C-alpha cells in the first residue's frame, strides 16, 4: 500500500459503505468504489484491491484519495468534464434555425 494513503473509516461510514455494496439498485460504479474504500480500510494492499475489484492501480488510487478528501459523498458523484465537442457558434445556430423556418426549395423535403 502507498505510504501517503491513510483511509480511516468510522463505524457509521462502514455501515453506509456496506449498504451501498448490498443495494441491488445502486450503480455498479458506486459499489466498486465502496469496495475499494473498505478494502483499503481493512489494510489490503493495492494489488489485492485491484484483483478484487478488477480496476487499475490509478483507479484505486483515485478513489482512495477522493474518499480521504471528500468522504462518501465524493464516491457518489462524478466530476464534470468539459465536452470534447466544441459548441457551434451562435451565428451557425441562427442560420440553421432560419433555414428550417423557410419552405423547402423545389422538390426537396
Backbone as XML, in Angstrom:
<?xml version="1.0"?>
<chain id="A" units="angstrom">
  <residue number="1" name="UNK">
    <atom name="N" x="0.841" y="-1.174" z="0.000"/>
    <atom name="CA" x="0.000" y="0.000" z="0.000"/>
    <atom name="C" x="0.886" y="1.236" z="0.000"/>
  </residue>
  <residue number="2" name="UNK">
    <atom name="N" x="0.384" y="2.289" z="-0.620"/>
    <atom name="CA" x="1.138" y="3.530" z="-0.644"/>
    <atom name="C" x="1.250" y="4.102" z="0.762"/>
  </residue>
  <residue number="3" name="UNK">
    <atom name="N" x="2.364" y="4.758" z="1.014"/>
    <atom name="CA" x="2.628" y="5.287" z="2.352"/>
    <atom name="C" x="1.760" y="6.496" z="2.684"/>
  </residue>
  <residue number="4" name="UNK">
    <atom name="N" x="1.398" y="7.296" z="1.654"/>
    <atom name="CA" x="0.646" y="8.516" z="1.912"/>
    <atom name="C" x="-0.863" y="8.275" z="2.006"/>
  </residue>
  <residue number="5" name="UNK">
    <atom name="N" x="-1.298" y="7.017" z="1.898"/>
    <atom name="CA" x="-2.718" y="6.699" z="1.976"/>
    <atom name="C" x="-3.044" y="6.243" z="3.386"/>
  </residue>
  <residue number="6" name="UNK">
    <atom name="N" x="-3.943" y="6.964" z="4.001"/>
    <atom name="CA" x="-4.375" y="6.626" z="5.343"/>
    <atom name="C" x="-5.892" y="6.778" z="5.378"/>
  </residue>
  <residue number="7" name="UNK">
    <atom name="N" x="-6.577" y="5.702" z="5.033"/>
    <atom name="CA" x="-8.032" y="5.731" z="4.986"/>
    <atom name="C" x="-8.566" y="5.252" z="6.325"/>
  </residue>
  <residue number="8" name="UNK">
    <atom name="N" x="-9.265" y="6.139" z="7.000"/>
    <atom name="CA" x="-9.879" y="5.812" z="8.277"/>
    <atom name="C" x="-11.387" y="5.843" z="8.061"/>
  </residue>
  <residue number="9" name="UNK">
    <atom name="N" x="-12.020" y="4.698" z="8.269"/>
    <atom name="CA" x="-13.461" y="4.576" z="8.078"/>
    <atom name="C" x="-14.105" y="4.421" z="9.451"/>
  </residue>
  <residue number="10" name="UNK">
    <atom name="N" x="-14.987" y="5.342" z="9.783"/>
    <atom name="CA" x="-15.699" y="5.249" z="11.059"/>
    <atom name="C" x="-16.745" y="4.144" z="10.973"/>
  </residue>
  <residue number="11" name="UNK">
    <atom name="N" x="-17.293" y="3.776" z="12.117"/>
    <atom name="CA" x="-18.321" y="2.728" z="12.151"/>
    <atom name="C" x="-19.544" y="3.144" z="11.329"/>
  </residue>
  <residue number="12" name="UNK">
    <atom name="N" x="-19.920" y="4.398" z="11.422"/>
    <atom name="CA" x="-21.062" y="4.898" z="10.655"/>
    <atom name="C" x="-20.778" y="4.838" z="9.160"/>
  </residue>
  <residue number="13" name="UNK">
    <atom name="N" x="-19.584" y="5.260" z="8.764"/>
    <atom name="CA" x="-19.216" y="5.207" z="7.353"/>
    <atom name="C" x="-19.171" y="3.769" z="6.856"/>
  </residue>
  <residue number="14" name="UNK">
    <atom name="N" x="-18.659" y="2.862" z="7.678"/>
    <atom name="CA" x="-18.590" y="1.440" z="7.280"/>
    <atom name="C" x="-19.991" y="0.897" z="7.016"/>
  </residue>
  <residue number="15" name="UNK">
    <atom name="N" x="-20.937" y="1.220" z="7.897"/>
    <atom name="CA" x="-22.321" y="0.766" z="7.709"/>
    <atom name="C" x="-22.881" y="1.319" z="6.403"/>
  </residue>
  <residue number="16" name="UNK">
    <atom name="N" x="-22.624" y="2.591" z="6.142"/>
    <atom name="CA" x="-23.133" y="3.222" z="4.919"/>
    <atom name="C" x="-22.484" y="2.625" z="3.672"/>
  </residue>
  <residue number="17" name="UNK">
    <atom name="N" x="-21.174" y="2.389" z="3.711"/>
    <atom name="CA" x="-20.482" y="1.787" z="2.565"/>
    <atom name="C" x="-20.963" y="0.354" z="2.316"/>
  </residue>
  <residue number="18" name="UNK">
    <atom name="N" x="-21.170" y="-0.411" z="3.383"/>
    <atom name="CA" x="-21.677" y="-1.771" z="3.231"/>
    <atom name="C" x="-23.095" y="-1.768" z="2.675"/>
  </residue>
  <residue number="19" name="UNK">
    <atom name="N" x="-23.896" y="-0.764" z="3.043"/>
    <atom name="CA" x="-25.250" y="-0.640" z="2.493"/>
    <atom name="C" x="-25.197" y="-0.338" z="0.996"/>
  </residue>
  <residue number="20" name="UNK">
    <atom name="N" x="-24.228" y="0.479" z="0.587"/>
    <atom name="CA" x="-24.062" y="0.777" z="-0.838"/>
    <atom name="C" x="-23.725" y="-0.500" z="-1.602"/>
  </residue>
  <residue number="21" name="UNK">
    <atom name="N" x="-22.855" y="-1.316" z="-1.026"/>
    <atom name="CA" x="-22.444" y="-2.555" z="-1.685"/>
    <atom name="C" x="-23.619" y="-3.532" z="-1.793"/>
  </residue>
  <residue number="22" name="UNK">
    <atom name="N" x="-24.446" y="-3.605" z="-0.772"/>
    <atom name="CA" x="-25.575" y="-4.551" z="-0.768"/>
    <atom name="C" x="-26.756" y="-4.087" z="-1.617"/>
  </residue>
  <residue number="23" name="UNK">
    <atom name="N" x="-26.868" y="-2.788" z="-1.870"/>
    <atom name="CA" x="-28.022" y="-2.234" z="-2.594"/>
    <atom name="C" x="-27.996" y="-2.689" z="-4.049"/>
  </residue>
  <residue number="24" name="UNK">
    <atom name="N" x="-28.985" y="-3.475" z="-4.442"/>
    <atom name="CA" x="-29.028" y="-4.025" z="-5.800"/>
    <atom name="C" x="-29.421" y="-2.983" z="-6.841"/>
  </residue>
  <residue number="25" name="UNK">
    <atom name="N" x="-29.993" y="-1.874" z="-6.425"/>
    <atom name="CA" x="-30.398" y="-0.831" z="-7.360"/>
    <atom name="C" x="-29.339" y="0.260" z="-7.525"/>
  </residue>
  <residue number="26" name="UNK">
    <atom name="N" x="-28.246" y="0.127" z="-6.833"/>
    <atom name="CA" x="-27.167" y="1.116" z="-6.863"/>
    <atom name="C" x="-26.345" y="0.920" z="-8.132"/>
  </residue>
  <residue number="27" name="UNK">
    <atom name="N" x="-25.895" y="1.996" z="-8.772"/>
    <atom name="CA" x="-24.997" y="1.826" z="-9.931"/>
    <atom name="C" x="-23.722" y="1.077" z="-9.523"/>
  </residue>
  <residue number="28" name="UNK">
    <atom name="N" x="-23.252" y="0.209" z="-10.398"/>
    <atom name="CA" x="-22.090" y="-0.622" z="-10.092"/>
    <atom name="C" x="-20.841" y="0.201" z="-9.800"/>
  </residue>
  <residue number="29" name="UNK">
    <atom name="N" x="-20.729" y="1.382" z="-10.410"/>
    <atom name="CA" x="-19.554" y="2.207" z="-10.130"/>
    <atom name="C" x="-19.525" y="2.632" z="-8.665"/>
  </residue>
  <residue number="30" name="UNK">
    <atom name="N" x="-20.687" y="2.853" z="-8.055"/>
    <atom name="CA" x="-20.720" y="3.195" z="-6.632"/>
    <atom name="C" x="-20.319" y="1.990" z="-5.793"/>
  </residue>
  <residue number="31" name="UNK">
    <atom name="N" x="-20.731" y="0.793" z="-6.233"/>
    <atom name="CA" x="-20.429" y="-0.430" z="-5.493"/>
    <atom name="C" x="-18.921" y="-0.677" z="-5.457"/>
  </residue>
  <residue number="32" name="UNK">
    <atom name="N" x="-18.262" y="-0.642" z="-6.633"/>
    <atom name="CA" x="-16.826" y="-0.935" z="-6.598"/>
    <atom name="C" x="-16.019" y="0.181" z="-5.952"/>
  </residue>
  <residue number="33" name="UNK">
    <atom name="N" x="-16.507" y="1.402" z="-5.987"/>
    <atom name="CA" x="-15.820" y="2.482" z="-5.268"/>
    <atom name="C" x="-15.876" y="2.214" z="-3.762"/>
  </residue>
  <residue number="34" name="UNK">
    <atom name="N" x="-17.043" y="1.811" z="-3.276"/>
    <atom name="CA" x="-17.189" y="1.484" z="-1.852"/>
    <atom name="C" x="-16.328" y="0.283" z="-1.489"/>
  </residue>
  <residue number="35" name="UNK">
    <atom name="N" x="-16.238" y="-0.699" z="-2.382"/>
    <atom name="CA" x="-15.391" y="-1.867" z="-2.128"/>
    <atom name="C" x="-13.923" y="-1.468" z="-2.021"/>
  </residue>
  <residue number="36" name="UNK">
    <atom name="N" x="-13.492" y="-0.543" z="-2.864"/>
    <atom name="CA" x="-12.103" y="-0.064" z="-2.812"/>
    <atom name="C" x="-11.821" y="0.575" z="-1.455"/>
  </residue>
  <residue number="37" name="UNK">
    <atom name="N" x="-12.724" y="1.413" z="-0.999"/>
    <atom name="CA" x="-12.511" y="2.118" z="0.276"/>
    <atom name="C" x="-12.506" y="1.133" z="1.440"/>
  </residue>
  <residue number="38" name="UNK">
    <atom name="N" x="-13.451" y="0.209" z="1.471"/>
    <atom name="CA" x="-13.488" y="-0.756" z="2.573"/>
    <atom name="C" x="-12.260" y="-1.660" z="2.569"/>
  </residue>
  <residue number="39" name="UNK">
    <atom name="N" x="-11.826" y="-2.082" z="1.397"/>
    <atom name="CA" x="-10.627" y="-2.918" z="1.323"/>
    <atom name="C" x="-9.398" y="-2.145" z="1.789"/>
  </residue>
  <residue number="40" name="UNK">
    <atom name="N" x="-9.332" y="-0.873" z="1.454"/>
    <atom name="CA" x="-8.223" y="-0.036" z="1.899"/>
    <atom name="C" x="-8.254" y="0.123" z="3.416"/>
  </residue>
  <residue number="41" name="UNK">
    <atom name="N" x="-9.446" y="0.324" z="3.963"/>
    <atom name="CA" x="-9.582" y="0.468" z="5.420"/>
    <atom name="C" x="-9.212" y="-0.821" z="6.145"/>
  </residue>
  <residue number="42" name="UNK">
    <atom name="N" x="-9.390" y="-1.950" z="5.454"/>
    <atom name="CA" x="-9.033" y="-3.243" z="6.044"/>
    <atom name="C" x="-7.558" y="-3.577" z="5.819"/>
  </residue>
  <residue number="43" name="UNK">
    <atom name="N" x="-6.781" y="-2.612" z="5.397"/>
    <atom name="CA" x="-5.334" y="-2.729" z="5.181"/>
    <atom name="C" x="-4.935" y="-3.729" z="4.099"/>
  </residue>
  <residue number="44" name="UNK">
    <atom name="N" x="-5.773" y="-3.886" z="3.099"/>
    <atom name="CA" x="-5.379" y="-4.698" z="1.952"/>
    <atom name="C" x="-4.490" y="-3.857" z="1.054"/>
  </residue>
  <residue number="45" name="UNK">
    <atom name="N" x="-3.548" y="-4.466" z="0.400"/>
    <atom name="CA" x="-2.653" y="-3.750" z="-0.495"/>
    <atom name="C" x="-3.325" y="-3.414" z="-1.814"/>
  </residue>
  <residue number="46" name="UNK">
    <atom name="N" x="-2.684" y="-2.548" z="-2.551"/>
    <atom name="CA" x="-3.230" y="-2.104" z="-3.829"/>
    <atom name="C" x="-3.410" y="-3.269" z="-4.791"/>
  </residue>
  <residue number="47" name="UNK">
    <atom name="N" x="-2.452" y="-4.175" z="-4.829"/>
    <atom name="CA" x="-2.544" y="-5.327" z="-5.744"/>
    <atom name="C" x="-3.769" y="-6.178" z="-5.445"/>
  </residue>
  <residue number="48" name="UNK">
    <atom name="N" x="-4.011" y="-6.466" z="-4.184"/>
    <atom name="CA" x="-5.164" y="-7.301" z="-3.846"/>
    <atom name="C" x="-6.481" y="-6.565" z="-4.090"/>
  </residue>
  <residue number="49" name="UNK">
    <atom name="N" x="-6.489" y="-5.256" z="-3.886"/>
    <atom name="CA" x="-7.691" y="-4.466" z="-4.191"/>
    <atom name="C" x="-7.946" y="-4.482" z="-5.694"/>
  </residue>
  <residue number="50" name="UNK">
    <atom name="N" x="-6.867" y="-4.376" z="-6.487"/>
    <atom name="CA" x="-7.009" y="-4.418" z="-7.940"/>
    <atom name="C" x="-7.601" y="-5.753" z="-8.381"/>
  </residue>
  <residue number="51" name="UNK">
    <atom name="N" x="-7.120" y="-6.849" z="-7.806"/>
    <atom name="CA" x="-7.636" y="-8.178" z="-8.158"/>
    <atom name="C" x="-9.084" y="-8.332" z="-7.729"/>
  </residue>
  <residue number="52" name="UNK">
    <atom name="N" x="-9.399" y="-7.838" z="-6.554"/>
    <atom name="CA" x="-10.750" y="-7.988" z="-6.011"/>
    <atom name="C" x="-11.781" y="-7.186" z="-6.813"/>
  </residue>
  <residue number="53" name="UNK">
    <atom name="N" x="-11.409" y="-5.975" z="-7.238"/>
    <atom name="CA" x="-12.378" y="-5.111" z="-7.918"/>
    <atom name="C" x="-12.242" y="-5.124" z="-9.435"/>
  </residue>
  <residue number="54" name="UNK">
    <atom name="N" x="-11.099" y="-5.596" z="-9.933"/>
    <atom name="CA" x="-10.890" y="-5.589" z="-11.377"/>
    <atom name="C" x="-10.563" y="-4.208" z="-11.928"/>
  </residue>
  <residue number="55" name="UNK">
    <atom name="N" x="-10.095" y="-3.328" z="-11.091"/>
    <atom name="CA" x="-9.771" y="-1.952" z="-11.508"/>
    <atom name="C" x="-8.262" y="-1.752" z="-11.528"/>
  </residue>
  <residue number="56" name="UNK">
    <atom name="N" x="-7.840" y="-0.726" z="-12.255"/>
    <atom name="CA" x="-6.417" y="-0.434" z="-12.386"/>
    <atom name="C" x="-5.870" y="0.226" z="-11.126"/>
  </residue>
  <residue number="57" name="UNK">
    <atom name="N" x="-4.554" y="0.280" z="-11.063"/>
    <atom name="CA" x="-3.877" y="0.887" z="-9.915"/>
    <atom name="C" x="-4.232" y="2.369" z="-9.801"/>
  </residue>
  <residue number="58" name="UNK">
    <atom name="N" x="-4.212" y="3.073" z="-10.915"/>
    <atom name="CA" x="-4.527" y="4.510" z="-10.854"/>
    <atom name="C" x="-5.978" y="4.735" z="-10.448"/>
  </residue>
  <residue number="59" name="UNK">
    <atom name="N" x="-6.854" y="3.837" z="-10.852"/>
    <atom name="CA" x="-8.259" y="3.945" z="-10.455"/>
    <atom name="C" x="-8.402" y="3.757" z="-8.946"/>
  </residue>
  <residue number="60" name="UNK">
    <atom name="N" x="-7.736" y="2.753" z="-8.406"/>
    <atom name="CA" x="-7.769" y="2.513" z="-6.960"/>
    <atom name="C" x="-7.236" y="3.729" z="-6.217"/>
  </residue>
  <residue number="61" name="UNK">
    <atom name="N" x="-6.116" y="4.243" z="-6.672"/>
    <atom name="CA" x="-5.530" y="5.420" z="-6.027"/>
    <atom name="C" x="-6.470" y="6.614" z="-6.093"/>
  </residue>
  <residue number="62" name="UNK">
    <atom name="N" x="-7.112" y="6.819" z="-7.231"/>
    <atom name="CA" x="-8.013" y="7.964" z="-7.403"/>
    <atom name="C" x="-9.128" y="7.929" z="-6.367"/>
  </residue>
  <residue number="63" name="UNK">
    <atom name="N" x="-9.746" y="6.756" z="-6.164"/>
    <atom name="CA" x="-10.884" y="6.686" z="-5.256"/>
    <atom name="C" x="-10.457" y="6.664" z="-3.801"/>
  </residue>
  <residue number="64" name="UNK">
    <atom name="N" x="-9.270" y="6.199" z="-3.512"/>
    <atom name="CA" x="-8.746" y="6.313" z="-2.154"/>
    <atom name="C" x="-8.557" y="7.793" z="-1.812"/>
  </residue>
  <residue number="65" name="UNK">
    <atom name="N" x="-7.936" y="8.517" z="-2.712"/>
    <atom name="CA" x="-7.689" y="9.943" z="-2.473"/>
    <atom name="C" x="-8.990" y="10.730" z="-2.393"/>
  </residue>
  <residue number="66" name="UNK">
    <atom name="N" x="-9.944" y="10.419" z="-3.267"/>
    <atom name="CA" x="-11.215" y="11.141" z="-3.258"/>
    <atom name="C" x="-11.937" y="10.901" z="-1.939"/>
  </residue>
  <residue number="67" name="UNK">
    <atom name="N" x="-11.908" y="9.675" z="-1.426"/>
    <atom name="CA" x="-12.555" y="9.397" z="-0.143"/>
    <atom name="C" x="-11.862" y="10.151" z="0.981"/>
  </residue>
  <residue number="68" name="UNK">
    <atom name="N" x="-10.535" y="10.204" z="0.958"/>
    <atom name="CA" x="-9.809" y="10.911" z="2.010"/>
    <atom name="C" x="-10.147" y="12.402" z="1.993"/>
  </residue>
  <residue number="69" name="UNK">
    <atom name="N" x="-10.355" y="12.975" z="0.814"/>
    <atom name="CA" x="-10.672" y="14.401" z="0.707"/>
    <atom name="C" x="-12.141" y="14.709" z="0.972"/>
  </residue>
  <residue number="70" name="UNK">
    <atom name="N" x="-13.059" y="13.894" z="0.400"/>
    <atom name="CA" x="-14.466" y="14.279" z="0.381"/>
    <atom name="C" x="-15.403" y="13.315" z="1.089"/>
  </residue>
  <residue number="71" name="UNK">
    <atom name="N" x="-14.905" y="12.190" z="1.544"/>
    <atom name="CA" x="-15.765" y="11.229" z="2.226"/>
    <atom name="C" x="-16.654" y="10.463" z="1.247"/>
  </residue>
  <residue number="72" name="UNK">
    <atom name="N" x="-17.733" y="9.903" z="1.769"/>
    <atom name="CA" x="-18.627" y="9.075" z="0.960"/>
    <atom name="C" x="-19.284" y="9.890" z="-0.151"/>
  </residue>
  <residue number="73" name="UNK">
    <atom name="N" x="-19.593" y="11.141" z="0.107"/>
    <atom name="CA" x="-20.221" y="11.976" z="-0.922"/>
    <atom name="C" x="-19.338" y="12.073" z="-2.165"/>
  </residue>
  <residue number="74" name="UNK">
    <atom name="N" x="-18.032" y="12.077" z="-1.986"/>
    <atom name="CA" x="-17.115" y="12.134" z="-3.122"/>
    <atom name="C" x="-17.140" y="10.881" z="-3.968"/>
  </residue>
  <residue number="75" name="UNK">
    <atom name="N" x="-17.511" y="9.744" z="-3.366"/>
    <atom name="CA" x="-17.592" y="8.494" z="-4.114"/>
    <atom name="C" x="-18.854" y="8.426" z="-4.967"/>
  </residue>
  <residue number="76" name="UNK">
    <atom name="N" x="-19.878" y="9.143" z="-4.564"/>
    <atom name="CA" x="-21.180" y="9.004" z="-5.204"/>
    <atom name="C" x="-21.426" y="10.001" z="-6.324"/>
  </residue>
  <residue number="77" name="UNK">
    <atom name="N" x="-20.476" y="10.852" z="-6.587"/>
    <atom name="CA" x="-20.662" y="11.796" z="-7.703"/>
    <atom name="C" x="-19.441" y="11.746" z="-8.598"/>
  </residue>
  <residue number="78" name="UNK">
    <atom name="N" x="-19.689" y="12.029" z="-9.857"/>
    <atom name="CA" x="-18.608" y="12.071" z="-10.830"/>
    <atom name="C" x="-18.226" y="13.518" z="-11.064"/>
  </residue>
  <residue number="79" name="UNK">
    <atom name="N" x="-16.960" y="13.743" z="-11.306"/>
    <atom name="CA" x="-16.534" y="15.089" z="-11.631"/>
    <atom name="C" x="-16.988" y="15.417" z="-13.049"/>
  </residue>
  <residue number="80" name="UNK">
    <atom name="N" x="-17.416" y="16.643" z="-13.245"/>
    <atom name="CA" x="-17.837" y="17.038" z="-14.585"/>
    <atom name="C" x="-16.609" y="17.375" z="-15.414"/>
  </residue>
  <residue number="81" name="UNK">
    <atom name="N" x="-16.702" y="17.055" z="-16.658"/>
    <atom name="CA" x="-15.599" y="17.334" z="-17.575"/>
    <atom name="C" x="-16.137" y="18.125" z="-18.742"/>
  </residue>
  <residue number="82" name="UNK">
    <atom name="N" x="-15.312" y="18.987" z="-19.303"/>
    <atom name="CA" x="-15.779" y="19.716" z="-20.484"/>
    <atom name="C" x="-15.943" y="18.758" z="-21.662"/>
  </residue>
  <residue number="83" name="UNK">
    <atom name="N" x="-16.873" y="19.075" z="-22.512"/>
    <atom name="CA" x="-17.120" y="18.250" z="-23.690"/>
    <atom name="C" x="-15.949" y="18.342" z="-24.656"/>
  </residue>
  <residue number="84" name="UNK">
    <atom name="N" x="-15.693" y="17.226" z="-25.346"/>
    <atom name="CA" x="-14.637" y="17.250" z="-26.355"/>
    <atom name="C" x="-15.130" y="17.911" z="-27.631"/>
  </residue>
  <residue number="85" name="UNK">
    <atom name="N" x="-16.444" y="17.964" z="-27.791"/>
    <atom name="CA" x="-17.028" y="18.567" z="-28.980"/>
    <atom name="C" x="-17.298" y="20.042" z="-28.685"/>
  </residue>
  <residue number="86" name="UNK">
    <atom name="N" x="-16.743" y="20.891" z="-29.507"/>
    <atom name="CA" x="-16.925" y="22.326" z="-29.292"/>
    <atom name="C" x="-18.350" y="22.725" z="-29.660"/>
  </residue>
  <residue number="87" name="UNK">
    <atom name="N" x="-18.860" y="23.728" z="-28.982"/>
    <atom name="CA" x="-20.192" y="24.254" z="-29.271"/>
    <atom name="C" x="-20.184" y="24.952" z="-30.633"/>
  </residue>
  <residue number="88" name="UNK">
    <atom name="N" x="-21.325" y="24.889" z="-31.293"/>
    <atom name="CA" x="-21.452" y="25.605" z="-32.550"/>
    <atom name="C" x="-21.506" y="27.094" z="-32.275"/>
  </residue>
  <residue number="89" name="UNK">
    <atom name="N" x="-20.921" y="27.887" z="-33.146"/>
    <atom name="CA" x="-21.035" y="29.338" z="-32.967"/>
    <atom name="C" x="-22.501" y="29.771" z="-33.078"/>
  </residue>
  <residue number="90" name="UNK">
    <atom name="N" x="-22.851" y="30.812" z="-32.385"/>
    <atom name="CA" x="-24.230" y="31.296" z="-32.364"/>
    <atom name="C" x="-24.721" y="31.666" z="-33.763"/>
  </residue>
  <residue number="91" name="UNK">
    <atom name="N" x="-23.809" y="32.162" z="-34.613"/>
    <atom name="CA" x="-24.201" y="32.521" z="-35.980"/>
    <atom name="C" x="-24.655" y="31.290" z="-36.761"/>
  </residue>
  <residue number="92" name="UNK">
    <atom name="N" x="-23.948" y="30.166" z="-36.580"/>
    <atom name="CA" x="-24.303" y="28.929" z="-37.270"/>
    <atom name="C" x="-25.664" y="28.431" z="-36.786"/>
  </residue>
  <residue number="93" name="UNK">
    <atom name="N" x="-25.903" y="28.498" z="-35.490"/>
    <atom name="CA" x="-27.185" y="28.077" z="-34.937"/>
    <atom name="C" x="-28.301" y="28.935" z="-35.525"/>
  </residue>
  <residue number="94" name="UNK">
    <atom name="N" x="-28.082" y="30.226" z="-35.599"/>
    <atom name="CA" x="-29.098" y="31.134" z="-36.144"/>
    <atom name="C" x="-29.364" y="30.831" z="-37.619"/>
  </residue>
  <residue number="95" name="UNK">
    <atom name="N" x="-28.321" y="30.511" z="-38.398"/>
    <atom name="CA" x="-28.505" y="30.165" z="-39.818"/>
    <atom name="C" x="-29.327" y="28.895" z="-39.967"/>
  </residue>
  <residue number="96" name="UNK">
    <atom name="N" x="-29.049" y="27.883" z="-39.180"/>
    <atom name="CA" x="-29.784" y="26.621" z="-39.263"/>
    <atom name="C" x="-31.253" y="26.840" z="-38.905"/>
  </residue>
  <residue number="97" name="UNK">
    <atom name="N" x="-31.506" y="27.593" z="-37.867"/>
    <atom name="CA" x="-32.893" y="27.868" z="-37.467"/>
    <atom name="C" x="-33.611" y="28.626" z="-38.568"/>
  </residue>
  <residue number="98" name="UNK">
    <atom name="N" x="-32.943" y="29.605" z="-39.151"/>
    <atom name="CA" x="-33.561" y="30.384" z="-40.223"/>
    <atom name="C" x="-33.866" y="29.500" z="-41.433"/>
  </residue>
  <residue number="99" name="UNK">
    <atom name="N" x="-32.964" y="28.600" z="-41.783"/>
    <atom name="CA" x="-33.189" y="27.707" z="-42.924"/>
    <atom name="C" x="-34.340" y="26.731" z="-42.676"/>
  </residue>
  <residue number="100" name="UNK">
    <atom name="N" x="-34.518" y="26.281" z="-41.446"/>
    <atom name="CA" x="-35.593" y="25.334" z="-41.167"/>
    <atom name="C" x="-36.959" y="25.999" z="-41.145"/>
  </residue>
  <residue number="101" name="UNK">
    <atom name="N" x="-36.993" y="27.312" z="-41.014"/>
    <atom name="CA" x="-38.285" y="28.013" z="-40.987"/>
    <atom name="C" x="-38.751" y="28.421" z="-42.385"/>
  </residue>
  <residue number="102" name="UNK">
    <atom name="N" x="-37.902" y="28.319" z="-43.382"/>
    <atom name="CA" x="-38.263" y="28.630" z="-44.760"/>
    <atom name="C" x="-38.836" y="27.393" z="-45.429"/>
  </residue>
  <residue number="103" name="UNK">
    <atom name="N" x="-39.659" y="27.563" z="-46.440"/>
    <atom name="CA" x="-40.145" y="26.392" z="-47.181"/>
    <atom name="C" x="-38.990" y="25.699" z="-47.904"/>
  </residue>
  <residue number="104" name="UNK">
    <atom name="N" x="-39.119" y="24.395" z="-48.098"/>
    <atom name="CA" x="-38.070" y="23.629" z="-48.770"/>
    <atom name="C" x="-37.987" y="24.069" z="-50.227"/>
  </residue>
  <residue number="105" name="UNK">
    <atom name="N" x="-36.756" y="24.202" z="-50.749"/>
    <atom name="CA" x="-36.619" y="24.625" z="-52.142"/>
    <atom name="C" x="-36.984" y="23.502" z="-53.116"/>
  </residue>
  <residue number="106" name="UNK">
    <atom name="N" x="-37.844" y="23.769" z="-54.067"/>
    <atom name="CA" x="-38.166" y="22.814" z="-55.131"/>
    <atom name="C" x="-38.846" y="21.548" z="-54.641"/>
  </residue>
  <residue number="107" name="UNK">
    <atom name="N" x="-38.381" y="20.404" z="-55.121"/>
    <atom name="CA" x="-38.982" y="19.097" z="-54.843"/>
    <atom name="C" x="-38.367" y="18.414" z="-53.616"/>
  </residue>
  <residue number="108" name="UNK">
    <atom name="N" x="-37.616" y="19.113" z="-52.822"/>
    <atom name="CA" x="-36.957" y="18.513" z="-51.670"/>
    <atom name="C" x="-37.834" y="18.572" z="-50.424"/>
  </residue>
  <residue number="109" name="UNK">
    <atom name="N" x="-37.463" y="17.789" z="-49.449"/>
    <atom name="CA" x="-38.203" y="17.819" z="-48.185"/>
    <atom name="C" x="-37.320" y="18.334" z="-47.089"/>
  </residue>
</chain>
